[in-house]
XYZ file of N, CA, C and O in Angstrom:
744
model
N -21.219 7.878 -2.592
C -20.668 7.305 -3.715
C -19.112 7.770 -3.558
O -18.293 7.170 -3.848
N -18.798 9.023 -2.817
C -17.338 9.492 -2.651
C -16.650 8.486 -1.643
O -15.406 8.055 -1.929
N -17.402 7.765 -0.567
C -16.645 7.103 0.152
C -16.417 5.577 -0.627
O -15.242 5.125 -0.330
N -17.239 5.189 -1.425
C -16.992 4.025 -2.127
C -15.807 4.177 -3.170
O -14.786 3.352 -3.470
N -15.951 5.553 -3.788
C -14.656 5.897 -4.626
C -13.367 5.798 -4.003
O -12.401 5.319 -4.627
N -13.398 6.474 -2.731
C -12.024 6.521 -1.954
C -11.545 5.215 -1.743
O -10.326 4.691 -1.732
N -12.594 4.281 -1.384
C -12.251 2.770 -1.052
C -11.660 2.229 -2.184
O -10.668 1.362 -2.109
N -12.171 2.277 -3.341
C -11.721 1.807 -4.687
C -10.260 2.122 -4.863
O -9.418 1.246 -5.071
N -10.074 3.403 -4.644
C -8.580 3.884 -4.924
C -7.715 3.483 -3.804
O -6.802 3.083 -4.260
N -8.173 3.504 -2.740
C -7.119 3.050 -1.541
C -7.027 1.635 -1.648
O -5.822 1.159 -1.558
N -7.964 0.872 -2.192
C -7.714 -0.663 -2.281
C -6.626 -0.918 -3.511
O -6.011 -1.802 -3.360
N -7.012 -0.181 -4.485
C -6.142 -0.399 -5.781
C -4.738 -0.123 -5.333
O -3.764 -0.897 -5.778
N -4.360 0.966 -4.772
C -3.161 1.438 -4.165
C -2.557 0.383 -3.133
O -1.221 0.044 -3.483
N -3.300 -0.039 -2.325
C -2.841 -1.139 -1.586
C -2.414 -2.404 -2.248
O -1.220 -2.955 -1.912
N -3.260 -2.985 -2.969
C -3.033 -4.074 -3.733
C -1.916 -3.617 -4.835
O -0.950 -4.668 -5.035
N -1.625 -2.531 -5.369
C -0.671 -2.335 -6.381
C 0.759 -2.427 -5.504
O 1.715 -2.986 -5.843
N 0.761 -1.552 -4.473
C 2.045 -1.553 -3.791
C 2.407 -2.908 -3.113
O 3.618 -3.230 -3.065
N 1.438 -3.690 -2.577
C 1.702 -4.976 -1.990
C 2.019 -5.949 -2.954
O 2.795 -7.048 -2.868
N 1.730 -5.843 -4.442
C 2.332 -6.720 -5.467
C 3.523 -6.148 -6.155
O 4.503 -6.871 -6.397
N 3.930 -4.642 -6.109
C 4.985 -4.153 -6.729
C 6.193 -4.262 -5.784
O 7.305 -4.714 -6.526
N 6.136 -3.918 -4.606
C 7.254 -3.937 -3.816
C 7.972 -5.136 -3.517
O 9.172 -5.451 -3.552
N 7.085 -6.413 -3.289
C 7.937 -7.652 -3.155
C 8.703 -8.047 -4.334
O 9.567 -8.829 -4.279
N 8.258 -7.568 -5.729
C 9.011 -7.832 -6.841
C 10.167 -7.001 -7.109
O 11.309 -7.238 -7.335
N 10.104 -5.709 -6.782
C 10.974 -4.800 -7.103
C 11.980 -4.590 -6.171
O 13.384 -4.302 -6.528
N 11.716 -4.587 -4.821
C 12.704 -4.615 -3.671
C 13.730 -5.588 -3.826
O 15.064 -5.160 -3.929
N 13.468 -6.654 -3.953
C 14.654 -7.817 -4.084
C 15.511 -7.499 -5.460
O 16.534 -7.652 -5.434
N 14.856 -6.944 -6.556
C 15.634 -6.537 -7.654
C 16.599 -5.496 -7.327
O 17.859 -5.493 -7.671
N 16.083 -4.621 -6.501
C 16.931 -3.253 -6.135
C 18.108 -3.900 -5.269
O 19.392 -3.679 -5.394
N 17.793 -4.686 -4.275
C 18.765 -5.500 -3.301
C 19.823 -6.022 -4.463
O 21.088 -5.996 -3.978
N 19.307 -6.913 -5.246
C 20.253 -7.566 -6.125
C 21.348 -6.678 -6.891
O 22.409 -7.008 -6.831
N 20.702 -5.736 -7.363
C 21.463 -4.641 -7.995
C 22.474 -4.067 -7.193
O 23.754 -3.774 -7.622
N 22.092 -3.658 -5.949
C 23.043 -2.879 -4.875
C 24.034 -3.809 -4.304
O 25.357 -3.473 -4.252
N 23.490 -5.180 -4.197
C 24.671 -5.958 -3.362
C 25.227 -7.167 -4.372
O 26.198 -7.877 -3.696
N 24.597 -7.210 -5.530
C 25.099 -8.408 -6.323
C 25.110 -9.780 -5.551
O 25.765 -10.611 -5.957
N 24.148 -9.949 -4.691
C 23.922 -11.136 -3.921
C 22.735 -11.766 -4.148
O 21.891 -11.172 -3.395
N 22.354 -12.765 -4.906
C 20.949 -13.440 -4.853
C 20.534 -14.017 -3.502
O 19.301 -13.677 -3.236
N 21.658 -14.255 -2.769
C 21.259 -14.943 -1.325
C 20.704 -13.637 -0.376
O 19.682 -13.879 0.331
N 21.260 -12.567 -0.300
C 20.832 -11.393 0.220
C 19.610 -10.876 -0.246
O 18.683 -10.626 0.551
N 19.401 -11.023 -1.592
C 17.929 -10.503 -1.971
C 17.030 -11.481 -1.661
O 15.804 -10.863 -1.310
N 17.131 -12.805 -1.704
C 16.188 -13.653 -1.055
C 15.918 -13.659 0.285
O 14.890 -13.674 0.886
N 17.033 -13.278 1.233
C 16.983 -13.151 2.611
C 16.231 -11.809 2.889
O 15.316 -11.869 3.660
N 16.375 -10.893 2.087
C 15.728 -9.556 2.038
C 14.222 -9.685 1.959
O 13.512 -9.451 2.734
N 13.603 -10.493 1.009
C 12.491 -10.695 0.653
C 11.901 -11.575 1.918
O 10.569 -11.291 2.210
N 12.371 -12.615 2.273
C 11.911 -13.245 3.304
C 11.410 -12.471 4.620
O 10.465 -12.513 5.389
N 12.576 -11.780 4.998
C 12.470 -10.916 6.177
C 11.618 -9.745 6.194
O 10.745 -9.669 7.065
N 11.309 -9.278 4.922
C 10.510 -8.114 4.716
C 9.011 -8.669 4.803
O 8.123 -8.088 5.262
N 8.844 -9.839 4.137
C 7.396 -10.278 4.067
C 7.005 -10.948 5.298
O 5.703 -11.051 5.436
N 7.770 -11.571 5.965
C 7.406 -12.384 7.081
C 6.687 -12.004 8.133
O 5.675 -12.298 8.463
N 6.864 -10.521 8.510
C 6.179 -10.059 9.720
C 4.790 -9.883 9.312
O 3.832 -9.852 10.100
N 4.479 -9.241 7.870
C 3.137 -8.891 7.648
C 2.338 -10.286 7.322
O 1.100 -10.153 7.801
N 2.984 -11.366 7.082
C 2.326 -12.667 6.872
C 1.841 -13.177 8.501
O 0.767 -13.827 8.526
N 2.862 -12.982 9.216
C 2.636 -13.495 10.716
C 1.695 -12.823 11.344
O 0.845 -13.088 12.218
N 1.721 -11.367 11.130
C 0.877 -10.297 11.772
C -0.550 -10.303 11.389
O -1.327 -9.532 12.094
N -0.766 -10.556 10.247
C -2.305 -10.476 9.548
C -3.365 -10.915 10.503
O -4.348 -10.115 10.566
N -3.216 -12.096 10.947
C -4.373 -12.613 11.887
C -4.664 -11.436 12.984
O -5.723 -11.033 13.489
N -3.274 -10.939 13.745
C -3.500 -10.084 14.756
C -3.980 -8.725 14.320
O -4.939 -8.092 14.902
N -3.547 -8.182 13.118
C -4.150 -6.948 12.519
C -5.561 -7.149 12.137
O -6.222 -6.067 12.531
N -5.947 -8.303 11.852
C -7.480 -8.305 11.525
C -8.204 -8.225 12.785
O -9.374 -7.304 12.842
N -7.862 -8.744 13.957
C -8.622 -8.891 15.188
C -8.352 -7.257 15.720
O -9.411 -6.778 16.171
N -7.371 -6.643 15.530
C -6.981 -5.153 16.112
C -7.932 -4.319 15.200
O -8.663 -3.436 15.953
N -8.008 -4.504 13.862
C -8.864 -3.594 13.216
C -10.500 -3.785 13.170
O -10.970 -2.673 13.516
N -11.019 -4.785 14.166
C -12.300 -5.061 14.419
C -12.796 -4.066 15.501
O -13.867 -3.964 15.555
N -11.580 -3.675 16.221
C -11.927 -2.809 17.524
C -11.932 -1.524 17.277
O -12.364 -0.758 18.185
N -11.419 -0.887 16.129
C -11.462 0.349 15.666
C -12.633 0.734 14.321
O -12.830 -0.209 13.824
N -12.526 2.028 14.202
C -13.243 2.542 13.085
C -12.592 2.156 11.854
O -11.395 2.816 11.796
N -12.959 1.509 11.010
C -12.260 0.923 9.897
C -11.841 2.130 9.007
O -10.931 2.181 8.247
N -12.859 3.091 8.670
C -12.361 4.284 7.970
C -11.242 5.129 8.496
O -10.430 5.468 7.699
N -11.067 5.204 9.868
C -10.012 5.626 10.365
C -8.669 5.056 10.071
O -7.772 5.622 10.009
N -8.925 3.648 10.339
C -7.616 2.891 10.176
C -7.233 2.794 8.460
O -5.982 3.136 8.311
N -8.101 3.085 7.691
C -7.732 3.131 6.371
C -7.052 4.412 6.054
O -6.016 4.401 5.307
N -7.621 5.453 6.500
C -7.301 6.729 6.443
C -5.861 6.945 6.747
O -5.115 7.579 6.213
N -5.504 6.394 8.209
C -4.272 6.478 8.849
C -3.321 5.756 8.068
O -2.065 5.901 7.963
N -3.648 4.488 7.625
C -2.791 3.759 6.754
C -2.397 4.279 5.496
O -1.020 4.257 5.318
N -3.248 5.058 5.030
C -2.831 5.682 3.638
C -1.727 6.927 4.137
O -0.850 7.189 3.348
N -1.903 7.751 4.997
C -1.238 8.784 5.581
C 0.344 8.259 5.893
O 1.206 8.671 5.483
N 0.186 7.074 6.573
C 1.633 6.421 7.167
C 2.343 6.040 5.802
O 3.722 6.325 5.592
N 1.715 5.386 5.032
C 2.232 5.002 3.588
C 2.747 6.092 2.691
O 3.875 5.963 2.360
N 2.036 7.168 2.832
C 2.425 8.307 2.141
C 3.727 8.844 2.588
O 4.697 9.136 1.938
N 3.735 8.877 4.057
C 4.906 9.503 4.743
C 6.208 8.562 4.709
O 7.266 8.963 4.118
N 5.851 7.122 4.744
C 7.015 6.142 4.410
C 7.613 6.473 3.233
O 8.893 6.387 3.047
N 6.695 6.400 2.033
C 7.306 6.566 0.871
C 8.051 7.650 0.381
O 9.071 7.850 -0.222
N 7.542 8.765 0.929
C 8.133 10.119 0.916
C 9.448 10.104 1.475
O 10.497 10.565 0.855
N 9.665 9.772 2.801
C 11.051 9.722 3.427
C 11.810 8.669 2.635
O 13.142 9.133 2.469
N 11.405 7.436 2.131
C 12.327 6.702 1.489
C 12.963 7.199 0.332
O 13.999 7.180 -0.126
N 12.069 7.918 -0.672
C 12.396 8.633 -1.779
C 13.534 9.734 -1.397
O 14.596 9.549 -1.881
N 13.383 10.488 -0.444
C 14.343 11.433 0.091
C 15.409 10.745 0.418
O 16.742 11.019 -0.188
N 15.683 9.880 1.229
C 16.608 9.047 1.794
C 17.608 8.326 0.592
O 18.714 8.270 0.634
N 16.688 7.873 -0.540
C 17.136 7.074 -1.674
C 17.853 8.229 -2.490
O 19.200 7.861 -2.961
N 17.492 9.573 -2.613
C 18.060 10.396 -3.312
C 19.376 11.045 -2.792
O 20.180 11.448 -3.442
N 19.349 10.739 -1.418
C 20.498 11.314 -0.526
C 21.613 10.250 -0.928
O 22.881 10.536 -0.726
N 21.296 8.986 -1.138
C 22.033 7.868 -1.313
C 22.206 6.864 -0.111
O 23.172 6.219 -0.146
N 21.284 6.790 0.684
C 21.291 5.852 1.768
C 20.554 4.497 1.370
O 19.467 4.728 1.277
N 21.422 3.689 1.274
C 21.063 2.220 0.927
C 21.304 1.293 1.926
O 21.602 0.175 1.668
N 21.211 1.591 3.188
C 21.493 0.623 4.365
C 20.676 -0.568 4.273
O 19.329 -0.410 4.205
N 21.040 -1.682 4.036
C 20.189 -2.841 4.202
C 19.389 -2.986 5.265
O 18.148 -3.192 5.064
N 19.662 -2.831 6.576
C 18.701 -2.750 7.659
C 17.751 -1.968 7.591
O 16.428 -2.148 7.994
N 18.135 -0.635 7.054
C 17.261 0.384 6.998
C 16.158 -0.106 5.784
O 14.924 0.194 6.021
N 16.492 -0.446 4.860
C 15.621 -0.951 3.658
C 14.692 -1.968 4.127
O 13.506 -2.003 3.699
N 15.203 -2.958 4.847
C 14.389 -4.042 5.441
C 13.203 -3.537 6.253
O 12.064 -3.795 6.171
N 13.675 -2.351 7.212
C 12.687 -1.935 8.071
C 11.561 -1.111 7.274
O 10.422 -1.185 7.818
N 11.925 -0.482 6.198
C 11.076 0.128 5.354
C 9.996 -0.589 4.875
O 8.610 -0.585 4.670
N 10.591 -1.783 4.190
C 9.855 -2.811 3.570
C 8.812 -3.564 4.409
O 7.714 -3.607 3.975
N 9.308 -3.703 5.846
C 8.248 -4.340 6.697
C 7.125 -3.515 6.980
O 6.153 -3.912 6.951
N 7.540 -2.143 7.398
C 6.615 -1.157 7.785
C 5.403 -0.822 6.557
O 4.312 -0.931 6.733
N 5.977 -0.856 5.356
C 5.127 -0.877 4.199
C 4.101 -2.172 4.010
O 3.012 -1.857 3.703
N 4.697 -3.267 4.229
C 4.084 -4.355 4.146
C 2.776 -4.558 5.176
O 1.818 -4.851 4.981
N 3.202 -4.092 6.441
C 2.253 -4.308 7.595
C 1.157 -3.054 7.232
O -0.019 -3.468 7.482
N 1.443 -1.869 7.068
C 0.386 -0.923 6.694
C -0.531 -1.178 5.271
O -1.560 -0.797 5.539
N 0.176 -1.770 4.542
C -0.500 -2.162 3.095
C -1.735 -3.184 3.582
O -2.677 -3.357 3.064
N -1.103 -4.214 4.630
C -2.148 -5.193 4.993
C -3.166 -4.600 6.032
O -4.356 -4.981 5.735
N -2.945 -3.664 6.693
C -3.943 -2.857 7.447
C -4.809 -2.011 6.474
O -6.133 -2.172 6.662
N -4.337 -1.465 5.431
C -5.299 -0.736 4.570
C -6.121 -1.815 3.851
O -7.366 -1.684 3.755
N -5.533 -2.971 3.469
C -6.186 -3.915 2.588
C -7.297 -4.537 3.527
O -8.609 -4.656 3.107
N -7.110 -4.934 4.659
C -7.971 -5.458 5.817
C -9.147 -4.559 6.082
O -10.371 -4.957 6.050
N -8.649 -3.313 6.368
C -9.748 -2.375 6.523
C -10.746 -2.104 5.570
O -11.961 -1.880 5.833
N -10.150 -1.964 4.407
C -11.086 -1.579 3.185
C -11.808 -2.806 2.936
O -12.978 -2.463 2.374
N -11.457 -4.002 2.971
C -12.527 -5.218 2.841
C -13.800 -5.034 3.788
O -14.705 -5.360 3.406
N -13.348 -4.980 4.771
C -14.432 -4.945 5.924
C -15.308 -3.543 5.733
O -16.565 -3.719 5.839
N -14.735 -2.597 5.257
C -15.519 -1.356 4.755
C -16.612 -1.440 3.816
O -17.597 -0.880 3.790
N -16.348 -2.258 2.767
C -17.099 -2.501 1.732
C -18.453 -3.191 2.377
O -19.538 -2.592 1.740
N -18.412 -4.079 3.052
C -19.713 -4.523 3.829
C -20.455 -3.446 4.612
O -21.732 -3.809 4.640
N -19.928 -2.610 5.072
C -20.248 -1.493 5.930
C -21.283 -0.397 5.258
O -21.937 0.241 5.391
N -20.327 -0.204 4.032
C -20.736 1.168 3.221
C -21.924 0.798 2.286
O -22.544 1.478 1.843
N -21.758 -0.548 1.554
C -22.543 -0.812 0.663
C -23.929 -1.489 0.991
O -23.781 -2.518 1.923
N -24.949 -1.047 0.295
C -26.297 -1.777 0.620
C -26.295 -3.112 0.277
O -25.407 -3.565 -0.744
N -26.879 -4.041 1.031
C -26.899 -5.355 0.490
C -27.258 -5.844 -0.737
O -26.646 -6.751 -1.539
N -28.400 -5.052 -1.416
C -28.596 -5.208 -2.861
C -27.745 -4.959 -3.873
O -27.674 -5.277 -4.894
N -26.768 -3.867 -3.272
C -25.623 -3.612 -4.100
C -24.422 -4.021 -3.994
O -23.445 -3.937 -4.841
N -24.181 -5.044 -3.032
C -23.006 -5.598 -2.552
C -22.458 -6.398 -3.537
O -21.166 -6.266 -3.832
N -23.305 -7.326 -4.324
C -22.506 -8.048 -5.211
C -21.988 -7.337 -6.465
O -20.962 -7.569 -6.909
N -22.712 -6.163 -6.982
C -22.115 -5.328 -8.071
C -20.835 -4.816 -7.621
O -20.045 -4.887 -8.481
N -20.862 -4.060 -6.431
C -19.547 -3.499 -5.962
C -18.435 -4.475 -5.652
O -17.336 -4.296 -5.903
N -19.058 -5.596 -5.017
C -17.799 -6.808 -4.989
C -17.028 -7.156 -6.351
O -15.898 -7.451 -6.129
N -18.058 -7.279 -7.403
C -17.390 -7.250 -8.603
C -16.499 -6.402 -9.024
O -15.396 -6.875 -9.545
N -16.986 -5.215 -9.092
C -16.043 -4.058 -9.344
C -14.645 -4.320 -8.441
O -13.566 -4.003 -9.037
N -14.735 -4.466 -7.317
C -13.698 -4.407 -6.236
C -12.636 -5.567 -6.750
O -11.475 -5.482 -6.728
N -13.367 -6.784 -7.093
C -12.516 -7.878 -7.403
C -11.702 -7.694 -8.856
O -10.601 -8.047 -8.835
N -12.427 -6.956 -9.715
C -11.878 -6.704 -11.001
C -10.515 -5.648 -10.712
O -9.527 -5.811 -11.214
N -10.812 -4.716 -9.934
C -9.927 -3.777 -9.630
C -8.906 -4.433 -8.820
O -7.490 -3.960 -9.325
N -9.053 -5.107 -8.066
C -7.905 -5.852 -7.216
C -6.970 -6.805 -8.091
O -5.643 -6.865 -8.170
N -7.769 -7.419 -8.879
C -6.930 -8.497 -10.095
C -5.920 -7.674 -11.067
O -5.080 -7.912 -11.131
N -6.596 -6.449 -11.361
C -5.911 -5.723 -12.350
C -4.742 -5.183 -11.516
O -3.539 -5.212 -12.291
N -4.890 -4.617 -10.483
C -3.958 -3.930 -9.646
C -2.732 -5.087 -9.261
O -1.507 -4.798 -9.457
N -3.207 -6.263 -8.914
C -2.066 -7.218 -8.458
C -1.449 -7.754 -9.976
O -0.165 -8.090 -9.761
N -2.116 -7.948 -10.895
C -1.606 -8.512 -12.172
C -0.644 -7.296 -12.909
O 0.467 -7.739 -13.415
N -1.121 -6.152 -12.848
C -0.321 -4.912 -13.445
C 0.898 -4.648 -12.754
O 1.750 -4.117 -13.295
N 0.841 -4.659 -11.399
C 1.766 -4.106 -10.445
C 3.229 -4.543 -10.773
O 4.345 -4.005 -10.948
N 3.527 -5.956 -10.783
C 4.769 -6.354 -11.039
C 5.264 -5.800 -12.598
O 6.527 -5.505 -12.502
N 4.524 -6.166 -13.481
C 4.956 -5.533 -14.797
C 5.159 -4.195 -14.904
O 6.366 -3.756 -15.275
N 4.351 -3.323 -14.411
C 4.468 -1.841 -14.409
C 5.855 -1.630 -13.292
O 6.503 -0.674 -13.784
N 5.767 -2.115 -12.213
C 6.695 -1.748 -11.448
C 8.333 -1.985 -11.967
O 9.256 -1.350 -11.783
N 8.288 -3.262 -12.617
C 9.762 -3.554 -13.121
C 9.932 -2.590 -14.269
O 11.353 -2.445 -14.452
N 8.894 -2.440 -15.039
C 9.307 -1.450 -16.262
C 9.726 0.014 -15.758
O 10.653 0.419 -16.170
N 9.078 0.428 -14.764
C 9.450 1.894 -14.076
C 10.772 1.629 -13.638
O 11.499 2.542 -13.544
N 10.976 0.650 -12.977
C 12.235 0.343 -12.293
C 13.460 0.332 -13.252
O 14.451 0.940 -13.111
N 13.022 -0.555 -14.290
C 14.260 -0.439 -15.544
C 14.287 0.643 -16.182
O 15.503 1.027 -16.575
N 13.367 1.636 -16.260
C 13.749 2.819 -17.178
C 14.012 3.961 -16.413
O 14.903 4.745 -16.818
N 13.504 3.926 -15.049
C 13.561 5.138 -14.215
C 14.335 5.111 -12.997
O 14.774 5.819 -12.264
N 14.357 3.774 -12.498
C 15.069 3.508 -11.193
C 14.128 3.213 -10.022
O 13.045 3.603 -9.972
N 14.861 2.745 -8.973
C 13.896 2.380 -7.701
C 13.407 3.732 -7.042
O 12.234 3.873 -6.769
N 14.120 4.722 -6.808
C 13.760 5.894 -6.391
C 12.506 6.518 -7.261
O 11.677 7.133 -6.502
N 12.462 6.536 -8.432
C 11.347 6.825 -9.168
C 10.087 6.119 -8.832
O 8.943 6.744 -8.650
N 10.136 4.765 -8.702
C 9.152 3.998 -8.168
C 8.606 4.221 -7.068
O 7.248 4.477 -6.902
N 9.420 4.565 -6.159
C 8.927 4.896 -4.716
C 8.362 6.213 -4.725
O 7.311 6.660 -3.945
N 8.768 7.042 -5.606
C 8.268 8.533 -5.665
C 6.713 8.370 -6.310
O 5.810 9.105 -5.923
N 6.749 7.508 -7.297
C 5.313 7.412 -7.806
C 4.330 6.751 -6.704
O 3.152 7.273 -6.669
N 4.854 5.744 -6.015
C 4.051 5.426 -5.080
C 3.629 6.375 -3.902
O 2.427 6.689 -3.503
N 4.711 7.321 -3.554
C 4.255 8.381 -2.632
C 3.407 9.354 -3.300
O 2.406 9.763 -2.501
N 3.562 9.480 -4.521
C 2.547 10.526 -5.273
C 1.166 10.006 -5.180
O 0.070 10.674 -4.831
N 0.998 8.831 -5.587
C -0.228 8.020 -5.467
C -0.966 7.946 -4.108
O -2.026 8.247 -3.787
N -0.122 7.757 -2.976
C -0.663 7.745 -1.574
C -1.170 9.197 -1.158
O -2.045 9.214 -0.526
N -0.276 9.979 -1.433
C -0.580 11.414 -1.111
C -1.917 12.033 -1.904
O -2.628 12.477 -1.304
N -1.926 11.646 -3.181
C -3.233 11.955 -3.818
C -4.419 11.216 -3.143
O -5.406 11.863 -3.154
N -4.289 10.034 -2.832
C -5.358 9.286 -2.323
C -5.763 9.942 -0.842
O -6.943 10.303 -0.518
N -4.819 10.423 -0.092
C -4.949 10.988 1.259
C -5.580 12.334 0.893
O -6.826 12.678 1.673
N -5.005 13.108 0.034
C -5.862 14.424 -0.397
C -7.160 14.344 -0.950
O -8.068 15.388 -0.359
N -7.470 13.317 -1.690
C -8.747 13.224 -2.129
C -9.741 13.017 -1.027
O -10.916 13.340 -0.844
N -9.252 12.203 0.029
C -10.136 11.823 1.256
C -10.410 13.275 2.084
O -11.654 13.491 2.517
N -9.250 13.920 2.252
C -9.167 15.163 2.867
C -10.494 16.097 2.188
O -11.188 16.729 2.945
N -10.225 16.036 0.873
C -11.164 17.063 0.158
C -12.647 16.533 0.257
O -13.426 17.453 0.473
N -12.738 15.339 0.015
C -14.235 14.918 0.243
C -14.854 15.176 1.728
O -15.922 15.199 2.023
N -13.935 14.990 2.739
C -14.489 15.253 4.071
C -15.004 16.750 4.243
O -15.868 17.189 4.858
N -14.085 17.512 3.724
C -14.330 18.928 3.572
C -15.381 19.446 2.876
O -16.218 20.289 3.265
N -15.733 18.678 1.570
C -16.884 19.010 0.902
C -18.340 18.842 1.744
O -19.308 19.418 1.345
N -18.145 17.614 2.682
C -19.372 17.487 3.286
C -19.644 18.361 4.565
O -20.966 18.220 4.894
N -18.800 19.064 4.796
C -19.004 20.219 5.970
C -19.617 21.182 5.273
O -19.923 21.864 4.638
């Protein structure tokens, strides 16, 4: 059950960050540059690599242990968001740097999403698969639906760096939960 719970948590985080950042990042770029053109260009540049690489990532993930790919993706996303938070607090808002960060987050979110999708079929017995797929679909849809609303609310009230900090804390919590459950089994 712990593996499935971790999977639900990591999928929710993946879906949430995958839905919140494409909405809030362009808002942040618009606020800092006052250019709708740069905001749109940022969105296109940041999302295009993950869209183009998704088929290759799916093939690549099939060659590896999906649990390790999901675990690694959560770790990298936690590190990326933590570094981004620190750099934003220092005042580094370089456009190229922000695009690079957005691309990496999008790619690792896709890796987490694809690996966790495959893990469901591997971890859940066939007779329980329908039930867990239903739960997974509800959580995925709630995450995708709530993310833009909550993200823009947090961004409007607390700022972009606070939103990145929240994502970092969520990823770190997910990573620590997984480490804890691994140690519990030993």
